[in-house]
mmCIF file of C-alpha atoms in Angstrom:
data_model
loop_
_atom_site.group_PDB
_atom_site.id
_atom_site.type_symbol
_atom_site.label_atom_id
_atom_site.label_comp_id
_atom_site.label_asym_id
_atom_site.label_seq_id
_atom_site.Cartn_x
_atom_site.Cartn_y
_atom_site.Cartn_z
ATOM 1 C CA UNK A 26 113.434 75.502 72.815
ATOM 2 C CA UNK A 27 114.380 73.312 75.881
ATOM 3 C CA UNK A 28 114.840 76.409 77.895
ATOM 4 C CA UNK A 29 111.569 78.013 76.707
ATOM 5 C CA UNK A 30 109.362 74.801 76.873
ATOM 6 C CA UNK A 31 110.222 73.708 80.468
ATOM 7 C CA UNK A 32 109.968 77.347 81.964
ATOM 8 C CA UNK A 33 106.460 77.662 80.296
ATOM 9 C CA UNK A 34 105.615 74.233 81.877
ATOM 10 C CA UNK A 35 106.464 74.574 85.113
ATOM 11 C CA UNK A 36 105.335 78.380 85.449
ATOM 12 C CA UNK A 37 101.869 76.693 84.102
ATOM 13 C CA UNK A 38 101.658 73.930 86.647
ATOM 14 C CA UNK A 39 102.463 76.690 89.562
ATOM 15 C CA UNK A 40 99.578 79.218 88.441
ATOM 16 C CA UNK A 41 96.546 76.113 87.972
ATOM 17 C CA UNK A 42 97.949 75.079 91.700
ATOM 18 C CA UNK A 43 96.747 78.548 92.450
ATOM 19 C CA UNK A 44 93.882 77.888 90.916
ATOM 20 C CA UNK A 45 94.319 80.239 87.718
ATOM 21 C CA UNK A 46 92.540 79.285 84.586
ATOM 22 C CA UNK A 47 94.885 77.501 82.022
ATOM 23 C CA UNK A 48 95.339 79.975 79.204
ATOM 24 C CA UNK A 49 95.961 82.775 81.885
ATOM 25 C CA UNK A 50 98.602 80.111 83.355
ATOM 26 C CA UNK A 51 100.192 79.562 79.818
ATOM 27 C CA UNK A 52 100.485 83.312 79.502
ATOM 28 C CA UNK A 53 102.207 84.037 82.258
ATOM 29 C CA UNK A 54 104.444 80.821 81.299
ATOM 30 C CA UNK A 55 104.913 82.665 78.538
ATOM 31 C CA UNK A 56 106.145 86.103 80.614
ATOM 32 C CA UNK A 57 108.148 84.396 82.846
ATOM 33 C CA UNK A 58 110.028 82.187 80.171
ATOM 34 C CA UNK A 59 111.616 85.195 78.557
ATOM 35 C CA UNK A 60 114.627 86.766 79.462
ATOM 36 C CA UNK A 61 116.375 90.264 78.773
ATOM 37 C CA UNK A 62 118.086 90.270 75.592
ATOM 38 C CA UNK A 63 118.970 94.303 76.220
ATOM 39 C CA UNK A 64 120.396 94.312 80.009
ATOM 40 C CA UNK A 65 122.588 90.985 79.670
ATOM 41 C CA UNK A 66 124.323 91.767 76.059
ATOM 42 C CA UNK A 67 125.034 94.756 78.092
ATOM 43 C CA UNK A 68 126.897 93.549 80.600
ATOM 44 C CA UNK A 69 128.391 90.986 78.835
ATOM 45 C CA UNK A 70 129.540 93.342 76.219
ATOM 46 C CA UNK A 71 130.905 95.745 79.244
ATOM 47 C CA UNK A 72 132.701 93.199 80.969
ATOM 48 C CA UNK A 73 133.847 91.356 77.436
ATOM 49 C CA UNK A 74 132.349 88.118 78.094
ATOM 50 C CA UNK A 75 130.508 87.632 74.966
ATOM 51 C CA UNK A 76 133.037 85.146 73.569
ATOM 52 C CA UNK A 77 133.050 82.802 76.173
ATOM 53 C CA UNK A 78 131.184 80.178 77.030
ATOM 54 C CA UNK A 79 129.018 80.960 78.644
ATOM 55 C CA UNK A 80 128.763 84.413 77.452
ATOM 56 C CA UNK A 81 128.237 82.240 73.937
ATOM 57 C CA UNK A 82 125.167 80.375 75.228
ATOM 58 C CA UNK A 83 123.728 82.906 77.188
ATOM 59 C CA UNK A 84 123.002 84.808 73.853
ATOM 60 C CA UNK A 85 122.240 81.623 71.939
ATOM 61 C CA UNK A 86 119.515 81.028 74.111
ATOM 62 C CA UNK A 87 118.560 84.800 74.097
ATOM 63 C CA UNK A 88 118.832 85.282 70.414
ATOM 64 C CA UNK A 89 116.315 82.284 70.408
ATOM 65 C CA UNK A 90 113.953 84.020 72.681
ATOM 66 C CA UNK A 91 113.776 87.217 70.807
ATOM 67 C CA UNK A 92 112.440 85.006 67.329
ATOM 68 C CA UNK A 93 110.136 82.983 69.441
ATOM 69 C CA UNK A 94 108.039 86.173 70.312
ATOM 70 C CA UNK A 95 106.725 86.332 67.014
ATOM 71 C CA UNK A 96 104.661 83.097 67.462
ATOM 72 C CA UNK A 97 104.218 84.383 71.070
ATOM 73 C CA UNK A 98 102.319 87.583 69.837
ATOM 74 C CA UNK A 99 100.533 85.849 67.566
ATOM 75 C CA UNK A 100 99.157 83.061 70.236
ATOM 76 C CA UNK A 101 98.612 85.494 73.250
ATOM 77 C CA UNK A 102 95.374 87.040 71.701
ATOM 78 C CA UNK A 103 93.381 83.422 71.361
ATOM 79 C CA UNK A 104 94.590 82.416 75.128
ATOM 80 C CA UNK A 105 91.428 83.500 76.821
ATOM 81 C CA UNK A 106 89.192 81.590 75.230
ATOM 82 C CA UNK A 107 86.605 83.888 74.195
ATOM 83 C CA UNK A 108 84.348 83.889 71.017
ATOM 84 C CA UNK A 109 83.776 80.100 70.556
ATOM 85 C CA UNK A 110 86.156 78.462 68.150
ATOM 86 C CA UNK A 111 88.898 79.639 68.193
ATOM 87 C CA UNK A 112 90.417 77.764 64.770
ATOM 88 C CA UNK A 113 89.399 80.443 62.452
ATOM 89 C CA UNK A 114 90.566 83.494 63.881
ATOM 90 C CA UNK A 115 94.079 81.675 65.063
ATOM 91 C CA UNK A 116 93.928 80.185 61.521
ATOM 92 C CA UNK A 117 93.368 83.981 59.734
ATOM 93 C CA UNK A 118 96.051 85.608 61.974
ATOM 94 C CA UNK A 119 98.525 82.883 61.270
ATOM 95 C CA UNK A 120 98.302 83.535 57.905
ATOM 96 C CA UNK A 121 98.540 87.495 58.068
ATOM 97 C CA UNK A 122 101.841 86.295 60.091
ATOM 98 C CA UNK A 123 103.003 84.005 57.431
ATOM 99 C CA UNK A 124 102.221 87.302 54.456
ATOM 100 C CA UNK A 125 104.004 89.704 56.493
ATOM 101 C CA UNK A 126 106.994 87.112 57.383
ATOM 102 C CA UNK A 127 107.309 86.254 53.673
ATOM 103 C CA UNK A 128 106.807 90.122 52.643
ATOM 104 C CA UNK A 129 109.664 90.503 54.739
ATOM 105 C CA UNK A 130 111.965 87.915 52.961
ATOM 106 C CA UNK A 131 111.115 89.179 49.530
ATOM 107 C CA UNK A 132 112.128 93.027 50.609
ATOM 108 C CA UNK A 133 115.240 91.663 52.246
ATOM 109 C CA UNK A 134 116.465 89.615 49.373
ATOM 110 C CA UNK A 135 115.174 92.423 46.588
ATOM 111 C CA UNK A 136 113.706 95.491 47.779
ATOM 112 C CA UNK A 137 115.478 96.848 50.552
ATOM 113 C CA UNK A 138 119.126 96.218 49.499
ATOM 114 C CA UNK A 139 118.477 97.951 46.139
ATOM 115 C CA UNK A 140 117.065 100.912 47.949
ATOM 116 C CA UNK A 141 119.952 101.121 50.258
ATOM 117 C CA UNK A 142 122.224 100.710 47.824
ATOM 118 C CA UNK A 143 120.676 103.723 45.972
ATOM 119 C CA UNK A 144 120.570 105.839 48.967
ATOM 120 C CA UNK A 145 123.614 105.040 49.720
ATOM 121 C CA UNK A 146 125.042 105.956 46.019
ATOM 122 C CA UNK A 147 123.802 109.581 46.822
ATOM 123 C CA UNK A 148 126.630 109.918 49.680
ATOM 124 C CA UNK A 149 124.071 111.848 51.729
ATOM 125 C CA UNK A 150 124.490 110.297 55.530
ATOM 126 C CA UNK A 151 121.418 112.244 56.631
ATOM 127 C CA UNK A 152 118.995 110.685 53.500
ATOM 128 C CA UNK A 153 120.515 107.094 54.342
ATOM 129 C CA UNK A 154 119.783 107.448 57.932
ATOM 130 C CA UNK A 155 116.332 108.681 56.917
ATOM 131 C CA UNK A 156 116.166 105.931 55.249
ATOM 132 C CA UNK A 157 116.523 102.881 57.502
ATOM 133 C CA UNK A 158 114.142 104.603 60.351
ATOM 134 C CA UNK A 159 111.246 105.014 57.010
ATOM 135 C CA UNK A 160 111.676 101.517 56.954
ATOM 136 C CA UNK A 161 111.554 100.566 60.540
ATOM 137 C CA UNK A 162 108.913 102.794 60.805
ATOM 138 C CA UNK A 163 106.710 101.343 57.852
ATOM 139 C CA UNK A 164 107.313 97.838 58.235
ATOM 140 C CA UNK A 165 106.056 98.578 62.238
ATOM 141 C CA UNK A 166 102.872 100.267 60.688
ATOM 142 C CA UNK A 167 101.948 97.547 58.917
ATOM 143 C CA UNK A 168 102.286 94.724 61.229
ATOM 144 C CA UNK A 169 100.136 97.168 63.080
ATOM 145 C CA UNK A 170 97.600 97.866 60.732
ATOM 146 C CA UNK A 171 96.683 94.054 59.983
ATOM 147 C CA UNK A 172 96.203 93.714 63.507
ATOM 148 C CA UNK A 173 99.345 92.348 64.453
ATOM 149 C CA UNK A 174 102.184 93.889 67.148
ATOM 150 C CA UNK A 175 103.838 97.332 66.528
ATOM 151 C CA UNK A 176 107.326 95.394 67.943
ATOM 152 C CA UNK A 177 106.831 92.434 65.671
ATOM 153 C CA UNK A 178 106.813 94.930 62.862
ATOM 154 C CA UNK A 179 110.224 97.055 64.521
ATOM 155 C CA UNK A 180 111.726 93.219 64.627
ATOM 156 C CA UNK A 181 111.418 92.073 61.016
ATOM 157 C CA UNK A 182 112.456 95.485 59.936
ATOM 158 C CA UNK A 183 115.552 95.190 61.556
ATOM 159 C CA UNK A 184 115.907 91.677 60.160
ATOM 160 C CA UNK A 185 115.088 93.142 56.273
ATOM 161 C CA UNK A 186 117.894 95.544 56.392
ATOM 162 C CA UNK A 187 120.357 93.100 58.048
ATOM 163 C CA UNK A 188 120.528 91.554 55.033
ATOM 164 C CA UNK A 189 121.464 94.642 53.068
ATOM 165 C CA UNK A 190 125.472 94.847 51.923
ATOM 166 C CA UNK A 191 125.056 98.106 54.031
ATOM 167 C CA UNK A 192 123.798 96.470 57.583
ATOM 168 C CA UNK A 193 126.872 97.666 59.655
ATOM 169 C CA UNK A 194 126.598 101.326 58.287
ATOM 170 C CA UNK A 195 122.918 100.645 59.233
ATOM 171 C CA UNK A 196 123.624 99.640 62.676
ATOM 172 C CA UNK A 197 126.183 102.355 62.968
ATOM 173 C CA UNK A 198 123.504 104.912 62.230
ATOM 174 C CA UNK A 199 121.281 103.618 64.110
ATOM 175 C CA UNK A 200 123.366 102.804 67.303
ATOM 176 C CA UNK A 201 122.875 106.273 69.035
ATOM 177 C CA UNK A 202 118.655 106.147 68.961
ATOM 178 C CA UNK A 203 119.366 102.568 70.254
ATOM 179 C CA UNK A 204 120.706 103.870 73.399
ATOM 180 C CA UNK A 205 118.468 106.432 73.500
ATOM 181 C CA UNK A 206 115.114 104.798 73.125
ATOM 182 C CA UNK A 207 116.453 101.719 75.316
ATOM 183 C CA UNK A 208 116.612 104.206 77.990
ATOM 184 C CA UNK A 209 113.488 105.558 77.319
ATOM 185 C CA UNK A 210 112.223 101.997 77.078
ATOM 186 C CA UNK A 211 113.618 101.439 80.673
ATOM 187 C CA UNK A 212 112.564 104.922 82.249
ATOM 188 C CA UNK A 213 108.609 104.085 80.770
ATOM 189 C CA UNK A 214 108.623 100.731 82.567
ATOM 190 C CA UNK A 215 109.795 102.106 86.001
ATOM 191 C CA UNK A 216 107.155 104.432 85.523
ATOM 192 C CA UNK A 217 104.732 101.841 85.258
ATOM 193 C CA UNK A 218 105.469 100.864 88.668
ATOM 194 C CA UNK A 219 102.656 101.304 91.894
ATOM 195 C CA UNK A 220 105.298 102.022 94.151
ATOM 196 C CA UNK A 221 102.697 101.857 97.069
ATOM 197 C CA UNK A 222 101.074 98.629 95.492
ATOM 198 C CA UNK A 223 104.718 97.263 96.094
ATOM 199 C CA UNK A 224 105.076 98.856 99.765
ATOM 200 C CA UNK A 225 101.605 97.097 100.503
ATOM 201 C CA UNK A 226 102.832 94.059 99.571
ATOM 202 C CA UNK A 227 106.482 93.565 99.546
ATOM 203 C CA UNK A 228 107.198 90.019 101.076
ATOM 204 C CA UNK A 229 104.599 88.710 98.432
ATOM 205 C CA UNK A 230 106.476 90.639 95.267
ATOM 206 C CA UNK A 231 109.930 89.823 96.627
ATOM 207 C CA UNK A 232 109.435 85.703 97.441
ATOM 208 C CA UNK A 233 107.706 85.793 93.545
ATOM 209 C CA UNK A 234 110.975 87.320 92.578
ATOM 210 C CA UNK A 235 113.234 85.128 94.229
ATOM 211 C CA UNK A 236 111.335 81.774 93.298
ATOM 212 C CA UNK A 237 111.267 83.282 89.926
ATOM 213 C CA UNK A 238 115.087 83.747 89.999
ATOM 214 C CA UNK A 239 116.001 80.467 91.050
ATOM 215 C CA UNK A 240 113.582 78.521 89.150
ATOM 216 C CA UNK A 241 115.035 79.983 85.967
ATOM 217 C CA UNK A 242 118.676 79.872 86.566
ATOM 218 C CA UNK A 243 117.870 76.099 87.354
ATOM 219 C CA UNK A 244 116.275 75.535 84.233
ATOM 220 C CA UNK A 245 118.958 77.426 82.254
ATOM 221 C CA UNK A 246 121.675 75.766 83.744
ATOM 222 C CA UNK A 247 120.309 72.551 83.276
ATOM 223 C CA UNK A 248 119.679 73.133 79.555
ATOM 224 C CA UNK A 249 123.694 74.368 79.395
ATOM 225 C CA UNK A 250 124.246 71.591 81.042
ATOM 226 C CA UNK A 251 122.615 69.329 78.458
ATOM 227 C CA UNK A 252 124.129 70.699 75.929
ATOM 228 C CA UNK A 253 127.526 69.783 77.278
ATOM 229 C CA UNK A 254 129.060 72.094 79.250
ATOM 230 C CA UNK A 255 130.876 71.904 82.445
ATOM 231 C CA UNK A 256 129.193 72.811 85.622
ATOM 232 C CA UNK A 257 130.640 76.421 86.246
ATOM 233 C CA UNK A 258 129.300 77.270 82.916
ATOM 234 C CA UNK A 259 126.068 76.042 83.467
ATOM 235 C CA UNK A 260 125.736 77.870 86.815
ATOM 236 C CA UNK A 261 126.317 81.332 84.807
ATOM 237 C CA UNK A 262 123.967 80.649 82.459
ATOM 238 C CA UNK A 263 121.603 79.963 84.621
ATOM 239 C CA UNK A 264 122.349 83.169 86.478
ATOM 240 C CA UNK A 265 122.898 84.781 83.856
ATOM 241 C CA UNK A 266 119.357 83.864 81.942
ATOM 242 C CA UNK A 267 117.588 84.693 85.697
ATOM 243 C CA UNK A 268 115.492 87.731 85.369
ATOM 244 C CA UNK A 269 112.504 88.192 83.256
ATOM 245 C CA UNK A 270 113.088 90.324 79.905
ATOM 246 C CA UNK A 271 111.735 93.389 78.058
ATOM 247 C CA UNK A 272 109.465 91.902 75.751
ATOM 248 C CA UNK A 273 107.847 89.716 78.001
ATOM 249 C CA UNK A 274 106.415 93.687 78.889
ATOM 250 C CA UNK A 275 104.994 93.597 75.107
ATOM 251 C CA UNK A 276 103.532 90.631 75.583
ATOM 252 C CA UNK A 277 101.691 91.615 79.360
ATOM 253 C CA UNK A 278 100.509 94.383 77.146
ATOM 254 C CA UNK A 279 98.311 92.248 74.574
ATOM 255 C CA UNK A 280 97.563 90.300 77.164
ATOM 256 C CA UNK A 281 95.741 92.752 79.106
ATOM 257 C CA UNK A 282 94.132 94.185 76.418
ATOM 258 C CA UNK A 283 92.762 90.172 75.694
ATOM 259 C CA UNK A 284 91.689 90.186 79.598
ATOM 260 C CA UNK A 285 94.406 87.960 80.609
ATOM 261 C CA UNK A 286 95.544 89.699 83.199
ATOM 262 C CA UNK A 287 94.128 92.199 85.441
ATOM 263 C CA UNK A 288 95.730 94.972 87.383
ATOM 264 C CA UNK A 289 96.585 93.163 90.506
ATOM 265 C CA UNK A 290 98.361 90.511 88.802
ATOM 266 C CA UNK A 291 99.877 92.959 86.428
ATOM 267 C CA UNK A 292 101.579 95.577 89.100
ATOM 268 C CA UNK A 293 102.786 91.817 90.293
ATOM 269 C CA UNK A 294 104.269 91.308 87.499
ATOM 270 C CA UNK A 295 105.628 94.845 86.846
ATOM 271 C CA UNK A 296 107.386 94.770 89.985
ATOM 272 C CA UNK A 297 108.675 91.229 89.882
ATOM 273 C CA UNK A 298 110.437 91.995 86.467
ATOM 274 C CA UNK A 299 111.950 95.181 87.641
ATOM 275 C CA UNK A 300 113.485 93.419 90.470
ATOM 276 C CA UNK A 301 114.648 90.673 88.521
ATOM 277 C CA UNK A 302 116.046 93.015 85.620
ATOM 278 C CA UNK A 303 117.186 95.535 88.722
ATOM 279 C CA UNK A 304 119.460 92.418 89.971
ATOM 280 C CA UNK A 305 120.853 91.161 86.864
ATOM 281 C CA UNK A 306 124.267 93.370 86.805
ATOM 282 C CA UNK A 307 124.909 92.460 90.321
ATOM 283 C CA UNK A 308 124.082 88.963 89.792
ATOM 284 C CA UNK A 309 126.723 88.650 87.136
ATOM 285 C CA UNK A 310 129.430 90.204 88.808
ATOM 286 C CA UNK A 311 128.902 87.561 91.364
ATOM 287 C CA UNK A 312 128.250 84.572 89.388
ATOM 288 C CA UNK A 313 132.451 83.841 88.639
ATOM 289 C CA UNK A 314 132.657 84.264 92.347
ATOM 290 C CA UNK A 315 129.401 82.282 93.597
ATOM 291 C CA UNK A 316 130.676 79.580 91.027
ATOM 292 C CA UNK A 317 134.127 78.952 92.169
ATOM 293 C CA UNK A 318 132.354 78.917 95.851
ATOM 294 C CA UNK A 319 129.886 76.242 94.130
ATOM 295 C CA UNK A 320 133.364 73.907 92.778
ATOM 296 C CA UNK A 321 135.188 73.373 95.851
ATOM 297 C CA UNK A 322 132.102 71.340 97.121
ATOM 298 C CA UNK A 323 132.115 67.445 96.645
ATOM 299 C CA UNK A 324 130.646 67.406 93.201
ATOM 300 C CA UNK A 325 130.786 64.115 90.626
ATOM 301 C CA UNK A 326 133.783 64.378 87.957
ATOM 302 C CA UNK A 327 130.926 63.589 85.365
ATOM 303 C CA UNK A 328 128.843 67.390 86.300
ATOM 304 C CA UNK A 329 132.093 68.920 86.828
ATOM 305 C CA UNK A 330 133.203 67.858 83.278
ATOM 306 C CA UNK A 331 129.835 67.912 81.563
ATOM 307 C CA UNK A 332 127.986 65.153 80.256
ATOM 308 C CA UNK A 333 129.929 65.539 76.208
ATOM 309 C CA UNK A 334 132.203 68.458 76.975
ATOM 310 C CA UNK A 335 131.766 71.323 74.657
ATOM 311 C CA UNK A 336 135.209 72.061 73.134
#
């Protein structure tokens, strides 16, 4: 939440010194403040760093992220201030959030395990695989339909069957389309990119991407490093937490369609996240070795150590 808060913050106070209006500021707080869940478990799983330290915070923090888009989605439609009060509507869509969250519970704990479990009692692999995408698929439609986000519907899904007995044949099934449609995912957003909006303005898209960079592996890194751990560790979770992340392209999508953001400050945008997602492998390859260049200056033993040492 520390992590979140402070990057919305001080993205906020950067935009109104530009001389943004504030709920287009606190949406791109919002963008900036997320990281990528998909590209960093995937390098940390490649180079086996989950179960460290920092590999452990760097998903805490991540994992945090991905259930703080829900009330993300939910906000970003109200943040331009159109149509008068905006208490009811915020007020109506809060509690289609709260039906469908609670839906969601009731399947997981009742509905959903009993209809695996049946599927499952069938022995058919195909029917059971069938299965969990009907469900994906249905719980997606219906956030959908009420008005809600297509990937808020895709995410509680995924959090109904995971409390099914039969999650990790679930996630075994479902592994290969994972891959798949990640790539997909990652092809569509390169597409998205005006390669000759970047050539026109590539000093402007690269210093956003660098300030962007370091302001967030500052503010990681400082949150690691409030949490108690030592000072390499905090470095590569700051690095580590740099870029900006997937869904932060679901939200640039409702905001646009809210008039948040228009197309100049979107293909911004675009291109400063592919950078900063572009980057991340080679950033972690060189954050053990950029760290251990960071120790051998002059430091304090108290930020060396940590300020209560994480066992």
């Amino acid at each position: 939440s520390l992590q979140l808060s402070l990057t919305i913050a001080v993205t906020y106070l950067v935009v109104r010194m530009l001389g943004r209006p504030p709920g287009e500021a606190v949406f791109m707080g919002l963008l900036v403040a997320l990281s990528s869940t998909a590209v960093v478990l995937k390098v940390l799983q490649s180079r086996a760093e989950i179960n460290t330290h920092y590999g452990s915070a760097s998903v805490g923090i991540l994992i945090f992220q991905d259930l703080a888009i829900v009330p993300m989605i939910l906000f970003v439609p109200f943040l331009d201030g159109s149509g008068g009060s905006l208490l009811g509507p915020m007020a109506w869509m809060l509690l289609k959030g709260v039906g469908v969250v609670a839906l969601t519970y009731l399947s997981a704990k009742h509905l959903v395990p009993r209809l695996l479990h049946q599927v499952a009692m069938t022995g058919n692999q195909e029917l059971f695989l069938v299965t969990v995408l009907l469900i994906g698929l249905a719980v997606a439609w219906l956030t959908s339909a009420i008005g809600l986000s297509l990937a808020l519907g895709a995410f509680l899904a995924g959090l109904t069957i995971s409390e099914s007995e039969y999650n990790y044949q679930a996630f075994g099934k479902i592994i290969p389309f994972r891959d798949l449609f990640t790539s997909f995912f990652f092809v569509s957003i390169g597409m998205l990119l005006d390669v000759g909006f970047f050539l026109d303005h590539p000093l402007l898209i690269l210093g956003i991407a660098l300030g962007v960079l370091l302001v967030k592996t500052f503010i990681a890194g400082m949150v690691a490093f409030i949490i108690g751990f030592p000072f390499k560790v905090t470095v590569m979770v700051g690095l580590a937490l740099s870029q900006v992340g997937e869904f932060s392209f679901i939200l640039s999508g409702i905001g646009r369609e809210s008039g948040l953001i228009n197309e100049y400050y979107y293909q911004i945008f675009l291109a400063v996240v592919i950078i900063t997602m572009a980057l991340t492998p080679f950033i972690l390859v060189w954050a053990d070795p950029l760290t251990n260049l960071l120790m051998k200056l002059s430091l304090p033993e108290w930020m060396i150590r940590g300020l209560r040492p994480v066992p």
